[in-house]
mmCIF file of C-alpha atoms and ligand atoms in Angstrom:
data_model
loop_
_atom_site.group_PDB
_atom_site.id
_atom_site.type_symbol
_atom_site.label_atom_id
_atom_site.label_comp_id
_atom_site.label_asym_id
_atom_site.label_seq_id
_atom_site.Cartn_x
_atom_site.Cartn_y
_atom_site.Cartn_z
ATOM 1 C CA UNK A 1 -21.920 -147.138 23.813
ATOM 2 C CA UNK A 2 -18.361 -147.996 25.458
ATOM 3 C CA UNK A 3 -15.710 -145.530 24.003
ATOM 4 C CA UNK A 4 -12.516 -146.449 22.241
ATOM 5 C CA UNK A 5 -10.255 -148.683 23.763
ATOM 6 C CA UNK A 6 -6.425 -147.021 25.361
ATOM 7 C CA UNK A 7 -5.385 -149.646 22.589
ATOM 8 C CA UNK A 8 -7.269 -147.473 19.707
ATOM 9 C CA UNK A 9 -6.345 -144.715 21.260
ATOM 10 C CA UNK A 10 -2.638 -145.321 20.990
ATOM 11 C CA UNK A 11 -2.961 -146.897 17.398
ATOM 12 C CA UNK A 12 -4.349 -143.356 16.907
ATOM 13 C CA UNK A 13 -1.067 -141.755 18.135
ATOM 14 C CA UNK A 14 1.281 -143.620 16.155
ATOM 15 C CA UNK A 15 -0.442 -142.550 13.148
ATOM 16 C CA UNK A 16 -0.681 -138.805 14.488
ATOM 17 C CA UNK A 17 3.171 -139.354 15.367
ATOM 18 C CA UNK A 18 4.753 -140.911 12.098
ATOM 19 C CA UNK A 19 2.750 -138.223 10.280
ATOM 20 C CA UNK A 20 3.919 -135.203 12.267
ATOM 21 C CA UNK A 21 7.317 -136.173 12.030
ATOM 22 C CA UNK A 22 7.674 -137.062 8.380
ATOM 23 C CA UNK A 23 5.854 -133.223 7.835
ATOM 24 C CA UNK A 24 8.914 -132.434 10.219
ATOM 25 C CA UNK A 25 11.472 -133.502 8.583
ATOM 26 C CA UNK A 26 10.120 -131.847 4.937
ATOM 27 C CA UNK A 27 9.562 -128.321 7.035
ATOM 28 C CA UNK A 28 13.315 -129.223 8.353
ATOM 29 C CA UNK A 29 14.600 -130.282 4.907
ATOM 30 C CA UNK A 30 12.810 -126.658 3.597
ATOM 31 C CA UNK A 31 14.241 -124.549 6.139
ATOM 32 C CA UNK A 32 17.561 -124.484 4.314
ATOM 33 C CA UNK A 33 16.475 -122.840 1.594
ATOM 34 C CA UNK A 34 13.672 -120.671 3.667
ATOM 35 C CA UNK A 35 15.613 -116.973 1.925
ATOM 36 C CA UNK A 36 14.073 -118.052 -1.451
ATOM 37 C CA UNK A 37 10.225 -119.152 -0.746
ATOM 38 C CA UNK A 38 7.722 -117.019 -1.561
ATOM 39 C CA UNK A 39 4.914 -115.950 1.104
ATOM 40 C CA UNK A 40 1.653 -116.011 0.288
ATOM 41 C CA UNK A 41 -0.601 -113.535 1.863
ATOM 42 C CA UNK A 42 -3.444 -114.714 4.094
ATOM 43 C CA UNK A 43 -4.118 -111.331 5.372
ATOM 44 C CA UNK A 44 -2.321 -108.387 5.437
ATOM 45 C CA UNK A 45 0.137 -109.979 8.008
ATOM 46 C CA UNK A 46 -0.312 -113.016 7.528
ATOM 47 C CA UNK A 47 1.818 -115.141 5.568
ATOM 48 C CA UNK A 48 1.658 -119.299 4.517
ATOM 49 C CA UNK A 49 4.120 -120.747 1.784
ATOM 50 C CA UNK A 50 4.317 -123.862 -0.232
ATOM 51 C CA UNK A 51 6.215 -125.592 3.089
ATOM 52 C CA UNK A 52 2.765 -125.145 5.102
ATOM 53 C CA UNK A 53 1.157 -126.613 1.919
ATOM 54 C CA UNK A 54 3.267 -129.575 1.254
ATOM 55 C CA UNK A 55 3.649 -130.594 5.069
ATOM 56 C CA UNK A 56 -0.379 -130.682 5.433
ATOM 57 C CA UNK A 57 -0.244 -132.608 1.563
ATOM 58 C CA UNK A 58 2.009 -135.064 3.419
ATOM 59 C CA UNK A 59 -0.053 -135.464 6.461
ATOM 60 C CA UNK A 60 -3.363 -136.392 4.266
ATOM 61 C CA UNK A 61 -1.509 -138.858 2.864
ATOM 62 C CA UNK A 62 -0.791 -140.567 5.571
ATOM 63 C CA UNK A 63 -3.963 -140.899 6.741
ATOM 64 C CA UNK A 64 -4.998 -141.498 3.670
ATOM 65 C CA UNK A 65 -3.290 -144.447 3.330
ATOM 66 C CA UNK A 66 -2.963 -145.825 6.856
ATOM 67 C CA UNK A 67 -6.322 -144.374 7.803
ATOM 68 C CA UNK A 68 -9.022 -143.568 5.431
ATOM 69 C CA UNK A 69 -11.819 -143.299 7.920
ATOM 70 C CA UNK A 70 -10.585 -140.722 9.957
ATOM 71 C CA UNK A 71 -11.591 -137.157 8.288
ATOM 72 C CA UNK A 72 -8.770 -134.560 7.663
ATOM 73 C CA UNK A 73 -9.640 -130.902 8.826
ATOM 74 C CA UNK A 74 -6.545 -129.516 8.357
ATOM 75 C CA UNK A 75 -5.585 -125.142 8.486
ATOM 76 C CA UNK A 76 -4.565 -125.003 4.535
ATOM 77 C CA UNK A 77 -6.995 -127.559 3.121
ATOM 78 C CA UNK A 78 -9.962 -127.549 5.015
ATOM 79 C CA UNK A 79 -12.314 -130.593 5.551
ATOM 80 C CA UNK A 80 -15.528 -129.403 7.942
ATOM 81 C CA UNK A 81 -16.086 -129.010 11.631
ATOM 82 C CA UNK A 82 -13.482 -130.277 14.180
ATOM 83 C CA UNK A 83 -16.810 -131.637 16.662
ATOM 84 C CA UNK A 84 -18.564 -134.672 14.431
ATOM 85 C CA UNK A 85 -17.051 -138.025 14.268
ATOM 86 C CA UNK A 86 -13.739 -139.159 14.104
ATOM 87 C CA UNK A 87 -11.344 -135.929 12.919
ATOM 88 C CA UNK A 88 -7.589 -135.568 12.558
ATOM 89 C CA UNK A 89 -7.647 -131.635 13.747
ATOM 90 C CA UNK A 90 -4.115 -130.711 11.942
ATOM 91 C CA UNK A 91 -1.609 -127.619 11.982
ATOM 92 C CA UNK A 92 1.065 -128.853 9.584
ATOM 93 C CA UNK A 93 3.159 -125.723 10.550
ATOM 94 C CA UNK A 94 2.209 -123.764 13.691
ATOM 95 C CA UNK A 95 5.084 -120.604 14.327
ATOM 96 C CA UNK A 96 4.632 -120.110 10.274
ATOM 97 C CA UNK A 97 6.019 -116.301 11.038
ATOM 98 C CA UNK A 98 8.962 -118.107 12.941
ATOM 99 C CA UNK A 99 9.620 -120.206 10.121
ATOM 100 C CA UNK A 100 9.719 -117.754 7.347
ATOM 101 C CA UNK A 101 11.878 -115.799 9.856
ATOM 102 C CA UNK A 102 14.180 -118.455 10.875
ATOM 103 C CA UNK A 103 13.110 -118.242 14.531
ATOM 104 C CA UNK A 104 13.529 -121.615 16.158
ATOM 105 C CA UNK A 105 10.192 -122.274 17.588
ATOM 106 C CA UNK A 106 7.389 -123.909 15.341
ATOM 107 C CA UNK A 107 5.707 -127.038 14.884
ATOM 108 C CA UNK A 108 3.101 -129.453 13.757
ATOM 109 C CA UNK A 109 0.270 -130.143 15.541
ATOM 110 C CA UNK A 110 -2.343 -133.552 15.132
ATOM 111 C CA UNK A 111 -5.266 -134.180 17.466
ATOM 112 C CA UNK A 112 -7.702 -137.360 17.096
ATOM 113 C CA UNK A 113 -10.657 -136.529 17.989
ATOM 114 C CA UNK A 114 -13.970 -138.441 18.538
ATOM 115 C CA UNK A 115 -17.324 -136.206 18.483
ATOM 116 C CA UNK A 116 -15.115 -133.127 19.904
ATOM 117 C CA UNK A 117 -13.368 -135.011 22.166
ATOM 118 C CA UNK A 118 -9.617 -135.425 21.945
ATOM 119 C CA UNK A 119 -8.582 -139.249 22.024
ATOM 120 C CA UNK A 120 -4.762 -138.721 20.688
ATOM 121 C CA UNK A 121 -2.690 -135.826 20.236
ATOM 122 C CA UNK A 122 0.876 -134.637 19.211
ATOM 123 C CA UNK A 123 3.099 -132.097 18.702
ATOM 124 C CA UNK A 124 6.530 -132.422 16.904
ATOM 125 C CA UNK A 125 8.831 -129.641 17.764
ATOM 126 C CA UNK A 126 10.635 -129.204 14.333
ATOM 127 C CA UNK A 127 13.400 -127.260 15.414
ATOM 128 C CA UNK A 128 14.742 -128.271 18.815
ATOM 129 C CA UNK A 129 13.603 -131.895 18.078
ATOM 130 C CA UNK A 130 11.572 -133.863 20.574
ATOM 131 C CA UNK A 131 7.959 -135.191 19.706
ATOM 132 C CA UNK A 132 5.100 -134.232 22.422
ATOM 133 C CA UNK A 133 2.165 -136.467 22.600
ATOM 134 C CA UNK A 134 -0.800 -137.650 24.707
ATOM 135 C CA UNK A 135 -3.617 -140.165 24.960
ATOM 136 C CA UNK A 136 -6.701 -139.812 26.824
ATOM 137 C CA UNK A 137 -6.091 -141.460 30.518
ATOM 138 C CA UNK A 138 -2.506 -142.186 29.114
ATOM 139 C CA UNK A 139 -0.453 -139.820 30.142
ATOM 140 C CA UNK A 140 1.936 -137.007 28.353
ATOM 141 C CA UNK A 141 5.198 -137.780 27.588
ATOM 142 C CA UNK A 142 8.179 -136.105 25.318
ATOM 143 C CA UNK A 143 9.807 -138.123 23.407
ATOM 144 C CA UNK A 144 9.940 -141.513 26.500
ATOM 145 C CA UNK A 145 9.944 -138.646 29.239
ATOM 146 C CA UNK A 146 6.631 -138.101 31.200
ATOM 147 C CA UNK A 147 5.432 -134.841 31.956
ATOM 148 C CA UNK A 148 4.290 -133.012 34.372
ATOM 149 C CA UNK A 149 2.904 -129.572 35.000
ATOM 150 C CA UNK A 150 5.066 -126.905 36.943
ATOM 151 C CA UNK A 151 4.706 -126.884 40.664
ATOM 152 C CA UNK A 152 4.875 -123.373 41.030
ATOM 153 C CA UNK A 153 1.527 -122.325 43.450
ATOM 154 C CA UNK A 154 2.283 -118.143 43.686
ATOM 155 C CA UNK A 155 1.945 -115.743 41.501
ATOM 156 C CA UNK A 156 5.315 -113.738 41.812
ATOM 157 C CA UNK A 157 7.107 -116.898 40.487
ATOM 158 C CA UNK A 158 4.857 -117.585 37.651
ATOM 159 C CA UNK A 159 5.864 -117.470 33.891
ATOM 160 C CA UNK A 160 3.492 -117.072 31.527
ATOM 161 C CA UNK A 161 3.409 -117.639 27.601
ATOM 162 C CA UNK A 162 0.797 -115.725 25.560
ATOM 163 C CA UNK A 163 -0.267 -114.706 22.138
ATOM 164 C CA UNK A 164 -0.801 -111.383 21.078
ATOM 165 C CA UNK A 165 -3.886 -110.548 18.888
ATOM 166 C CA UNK A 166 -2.173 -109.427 16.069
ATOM 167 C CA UNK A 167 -4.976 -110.976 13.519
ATOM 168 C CA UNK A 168 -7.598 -109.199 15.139
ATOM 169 C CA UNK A 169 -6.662 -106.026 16.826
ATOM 170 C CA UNK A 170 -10.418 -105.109 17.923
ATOM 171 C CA UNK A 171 -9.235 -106.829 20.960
ATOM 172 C CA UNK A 172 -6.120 -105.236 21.481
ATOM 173 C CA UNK A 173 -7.508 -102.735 24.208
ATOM 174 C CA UNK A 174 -9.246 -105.803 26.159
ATOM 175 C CA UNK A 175 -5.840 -107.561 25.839
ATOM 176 C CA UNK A 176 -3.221 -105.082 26.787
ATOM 177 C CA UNK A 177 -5.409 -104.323 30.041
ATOM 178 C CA UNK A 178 -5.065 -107.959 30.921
ATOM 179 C CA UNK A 179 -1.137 -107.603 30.124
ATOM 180 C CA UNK A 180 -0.928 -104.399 31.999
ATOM 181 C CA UNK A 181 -2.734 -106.575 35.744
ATOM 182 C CA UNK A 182 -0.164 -109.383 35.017
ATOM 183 C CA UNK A 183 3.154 -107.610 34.151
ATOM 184 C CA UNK A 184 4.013 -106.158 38.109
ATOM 185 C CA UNK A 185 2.640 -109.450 40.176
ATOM 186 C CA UNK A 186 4.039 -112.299 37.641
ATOM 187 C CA UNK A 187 8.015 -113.024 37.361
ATOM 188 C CA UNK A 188 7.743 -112.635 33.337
ATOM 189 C CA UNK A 189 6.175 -113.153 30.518
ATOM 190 C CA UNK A 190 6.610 -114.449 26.784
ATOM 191 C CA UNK A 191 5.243 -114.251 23.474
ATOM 192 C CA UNK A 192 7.069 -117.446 21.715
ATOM 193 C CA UNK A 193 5.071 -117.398 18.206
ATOM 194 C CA UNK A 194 3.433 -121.093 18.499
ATOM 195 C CA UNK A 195 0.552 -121.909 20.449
ATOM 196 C CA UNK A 196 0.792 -125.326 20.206
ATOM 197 C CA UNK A 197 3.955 -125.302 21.597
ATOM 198 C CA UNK A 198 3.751 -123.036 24.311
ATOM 199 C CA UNK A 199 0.728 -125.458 25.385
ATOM 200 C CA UNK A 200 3.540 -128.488 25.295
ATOM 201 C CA UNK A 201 5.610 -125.479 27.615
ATOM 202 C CA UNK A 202 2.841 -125.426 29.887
ATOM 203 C CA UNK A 203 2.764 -129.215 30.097
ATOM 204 C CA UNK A 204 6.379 -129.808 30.579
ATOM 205 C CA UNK A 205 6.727 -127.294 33.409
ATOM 206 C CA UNK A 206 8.066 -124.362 31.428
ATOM 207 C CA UNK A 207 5.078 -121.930 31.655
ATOM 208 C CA UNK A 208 3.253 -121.900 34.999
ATOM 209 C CA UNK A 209 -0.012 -120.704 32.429
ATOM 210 C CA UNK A 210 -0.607 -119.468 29.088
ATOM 211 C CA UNK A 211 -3.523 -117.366 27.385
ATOM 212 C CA UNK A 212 -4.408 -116.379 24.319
ATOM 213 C CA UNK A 213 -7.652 -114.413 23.430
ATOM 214 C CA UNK A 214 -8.401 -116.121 19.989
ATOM 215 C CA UNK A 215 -6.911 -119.136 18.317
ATOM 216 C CA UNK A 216 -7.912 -121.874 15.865
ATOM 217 C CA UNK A 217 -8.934 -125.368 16.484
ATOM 218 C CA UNK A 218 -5.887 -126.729 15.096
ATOM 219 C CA UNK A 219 -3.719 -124.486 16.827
ATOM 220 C CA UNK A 220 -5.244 -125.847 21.005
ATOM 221 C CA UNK A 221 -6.496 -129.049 20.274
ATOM 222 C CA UNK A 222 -3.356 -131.429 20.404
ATOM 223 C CA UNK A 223 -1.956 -129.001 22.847
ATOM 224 C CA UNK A 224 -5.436 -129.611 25.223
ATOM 225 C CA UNK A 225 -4.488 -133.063 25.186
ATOM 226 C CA UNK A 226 -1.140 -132.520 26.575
ATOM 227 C CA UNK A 227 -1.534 -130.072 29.161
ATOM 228 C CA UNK A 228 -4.322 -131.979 30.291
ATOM 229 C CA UNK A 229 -2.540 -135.230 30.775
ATOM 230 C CA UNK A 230 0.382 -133.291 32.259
ATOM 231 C CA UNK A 231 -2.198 -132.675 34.975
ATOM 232 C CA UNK A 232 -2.846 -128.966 33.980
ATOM 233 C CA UNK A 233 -6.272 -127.435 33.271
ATOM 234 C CA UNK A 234 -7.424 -125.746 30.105
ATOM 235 C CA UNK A 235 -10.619 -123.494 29.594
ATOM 236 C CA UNK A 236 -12.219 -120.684 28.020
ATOM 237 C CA UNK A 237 -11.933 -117.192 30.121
ATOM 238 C CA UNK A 238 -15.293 -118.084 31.908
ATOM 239 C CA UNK A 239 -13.523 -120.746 32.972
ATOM 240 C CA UNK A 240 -15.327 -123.955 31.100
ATOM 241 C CA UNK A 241 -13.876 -126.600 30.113
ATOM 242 C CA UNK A 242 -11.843 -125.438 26.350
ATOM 243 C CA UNK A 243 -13.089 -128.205 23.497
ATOM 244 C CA UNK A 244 -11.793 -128.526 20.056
ATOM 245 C CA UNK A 245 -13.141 -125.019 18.578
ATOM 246 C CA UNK A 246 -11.482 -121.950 17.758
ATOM 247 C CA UNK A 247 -12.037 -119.173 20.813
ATOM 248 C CA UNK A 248 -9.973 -117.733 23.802
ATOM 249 C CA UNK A 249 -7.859 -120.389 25.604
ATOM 250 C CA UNK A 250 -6.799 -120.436 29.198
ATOM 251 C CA UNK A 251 -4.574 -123.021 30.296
ATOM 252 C CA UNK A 252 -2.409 -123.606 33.476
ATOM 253 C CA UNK A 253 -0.673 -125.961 35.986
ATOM 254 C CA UNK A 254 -3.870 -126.073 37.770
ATOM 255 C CA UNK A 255 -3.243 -124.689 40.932
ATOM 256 C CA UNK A 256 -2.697 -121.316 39.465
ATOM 257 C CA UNK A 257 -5.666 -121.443 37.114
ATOM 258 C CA UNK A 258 -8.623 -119.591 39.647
ATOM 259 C CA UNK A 259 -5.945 -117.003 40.336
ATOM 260 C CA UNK A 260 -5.038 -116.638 36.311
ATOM 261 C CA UNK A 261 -8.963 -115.876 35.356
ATOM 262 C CA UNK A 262 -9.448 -114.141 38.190
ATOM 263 C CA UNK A 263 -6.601 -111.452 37.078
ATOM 264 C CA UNK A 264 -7.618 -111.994 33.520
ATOM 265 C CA UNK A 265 -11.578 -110.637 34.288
ATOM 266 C CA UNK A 266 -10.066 -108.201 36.345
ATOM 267 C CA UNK A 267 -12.204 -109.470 39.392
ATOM 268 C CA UNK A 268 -10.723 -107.833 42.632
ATOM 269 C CA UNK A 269 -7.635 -110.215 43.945
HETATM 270 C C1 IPD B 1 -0.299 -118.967 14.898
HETATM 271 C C2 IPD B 1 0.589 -119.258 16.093
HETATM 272 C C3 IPD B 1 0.694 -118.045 16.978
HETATM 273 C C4 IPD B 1 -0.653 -117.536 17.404
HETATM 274 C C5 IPD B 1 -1.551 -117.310 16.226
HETATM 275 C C6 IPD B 1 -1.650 -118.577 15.388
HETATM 276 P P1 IPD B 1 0.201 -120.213 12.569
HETATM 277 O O1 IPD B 1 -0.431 -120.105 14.071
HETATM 278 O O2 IPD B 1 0.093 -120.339 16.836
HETATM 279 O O3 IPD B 1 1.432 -118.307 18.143
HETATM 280 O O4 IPD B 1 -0.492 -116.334 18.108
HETATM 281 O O5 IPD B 1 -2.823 -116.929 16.681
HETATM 282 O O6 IPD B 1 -2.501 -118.347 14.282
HETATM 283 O O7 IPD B 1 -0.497 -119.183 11.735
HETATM 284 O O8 IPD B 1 1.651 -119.958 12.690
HETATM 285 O O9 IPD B 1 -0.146 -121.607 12.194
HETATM 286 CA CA1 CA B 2 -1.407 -122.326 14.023
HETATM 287 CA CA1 CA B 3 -0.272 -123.116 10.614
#
């Protein structure tokens, strides 16, 4: 059977786009009165709010209405597994904590994928503008700008963007070992609060790599996508190829990556 066409495929991300930035401009529109919402508790510290809520509401719709065959799995709502048939994987607010906080670095996130393999994805950056997205074989762009992964090749010039396991601190020993091998032989290192935007950092040259030890599928898979088609490499810590299901995610310009998991296992450099 012949897969979809770059035509579909970009159909796809028109949809994904015009949804992720009318979900923008409601988080944007919310913002203002951010002081007042009340947070919901997930988990102990972790928080969503009617904005994360409405923005995923407004993303169904979409689809809904433009289209109905695609299923919604979405972070608030549900919908099934991100790996059978045609999915819209979505994040309507990735960086909630930066929201609520009024840190400017959070998102929405929409991948199209086709049994587990991502077709379309983007990622609107809500509040320094600028919409990130990606079609299989087409490319990565922001906004009309192409992008491309960083050129950096050693270590001691590398920055790297990471996530801290802060939902599940069974890991925090495992992680803070890996933080403690990267901290004297990198040139720094940040924890920005969105994953799928520090994956659009590692595809437009900002971060040289990026780790995290556990994230969802809606947090990775638009962000795949684009680091992928920025000519960057994504995987799990064993170094196979990361697909659109939650687990640890490795992703760099490529030229780094060997290096990255090497330091990461803690095999001898
Ligand atoms: C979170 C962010 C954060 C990452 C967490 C995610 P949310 O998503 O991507 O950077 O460290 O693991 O859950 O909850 O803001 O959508
Ligand atoms: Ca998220
Ligand atoms: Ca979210």
């Amino acid at each position: 059977m012949t897969g979809p066409t770059s035509h579909q495929r970009q159909a796809w991300r028109d949809i994904a786009a015009d949804a992720a930035s009318q979900a923008g401009a409601f988080i944007r529109e919310e913002s203002a009165s951010r002081e007042t919402l009340v947070w919901e508790e997930k988990s102990a510290t972790d928080f969503v709010s009617r904005v994360d809520l409405g923005a995923e509401e407004i993303i169904r719709h979409h689809f809904a209405a433009l289209a109905p065959e695609i299923r919604v799995v979405g972070e608030e709502l549900g919908g099934g597994n991100t790996t059978d048939g045609l999915v819209a994987i979505v994040d309507p607010l990735d960086g909630t904590t930066n929201f609520l906080h009024g840190f400017p670095n959070y998102g929405v996130s929409i991948c199209i994928a086709l049994d587990g393999e991502p077709q379309a994805g983007v990622v609107y950056d809500v509040a320094r503008g600028g919409l990130y997205h990606a079609t299989l074989g087409g490319g990565a762009f922001v906004d009309q700008k192409r992008l491309h992964v960083s050129t950096v090749t050693t270590p001691a010039r590398a920055l790297i963007g990471t996530g801290l396991p802060f939902k599940d601190v069974t890991r925090a020993d495992e992680y803070l070992r890996m933080l403690r091998r990267l901290m004297p032989v990198v040139s720094g290192m940040r924890r920005a609060g969105s994953a799928a935007l520090d994956l659009c950092d590692v595809a437009n040259g900002r971060f040289d790599a990026f780790w995290e030890l556990w994230l969802n599928p809606w947090d990775l898979a638009a962000g795949i996508l684009l680091v992928r088609e920025a000519g960057g490499r994504v995987t799990d810590l064993e170094g196979r190829d990361a697909g659109v299901v939650g687990g640890t995610i490795v992703a760099s310009n490529g030229v780094l990556h060997d290096w990255f998991l090497d330091i990461l296992n803690d095999r001898n450099q």
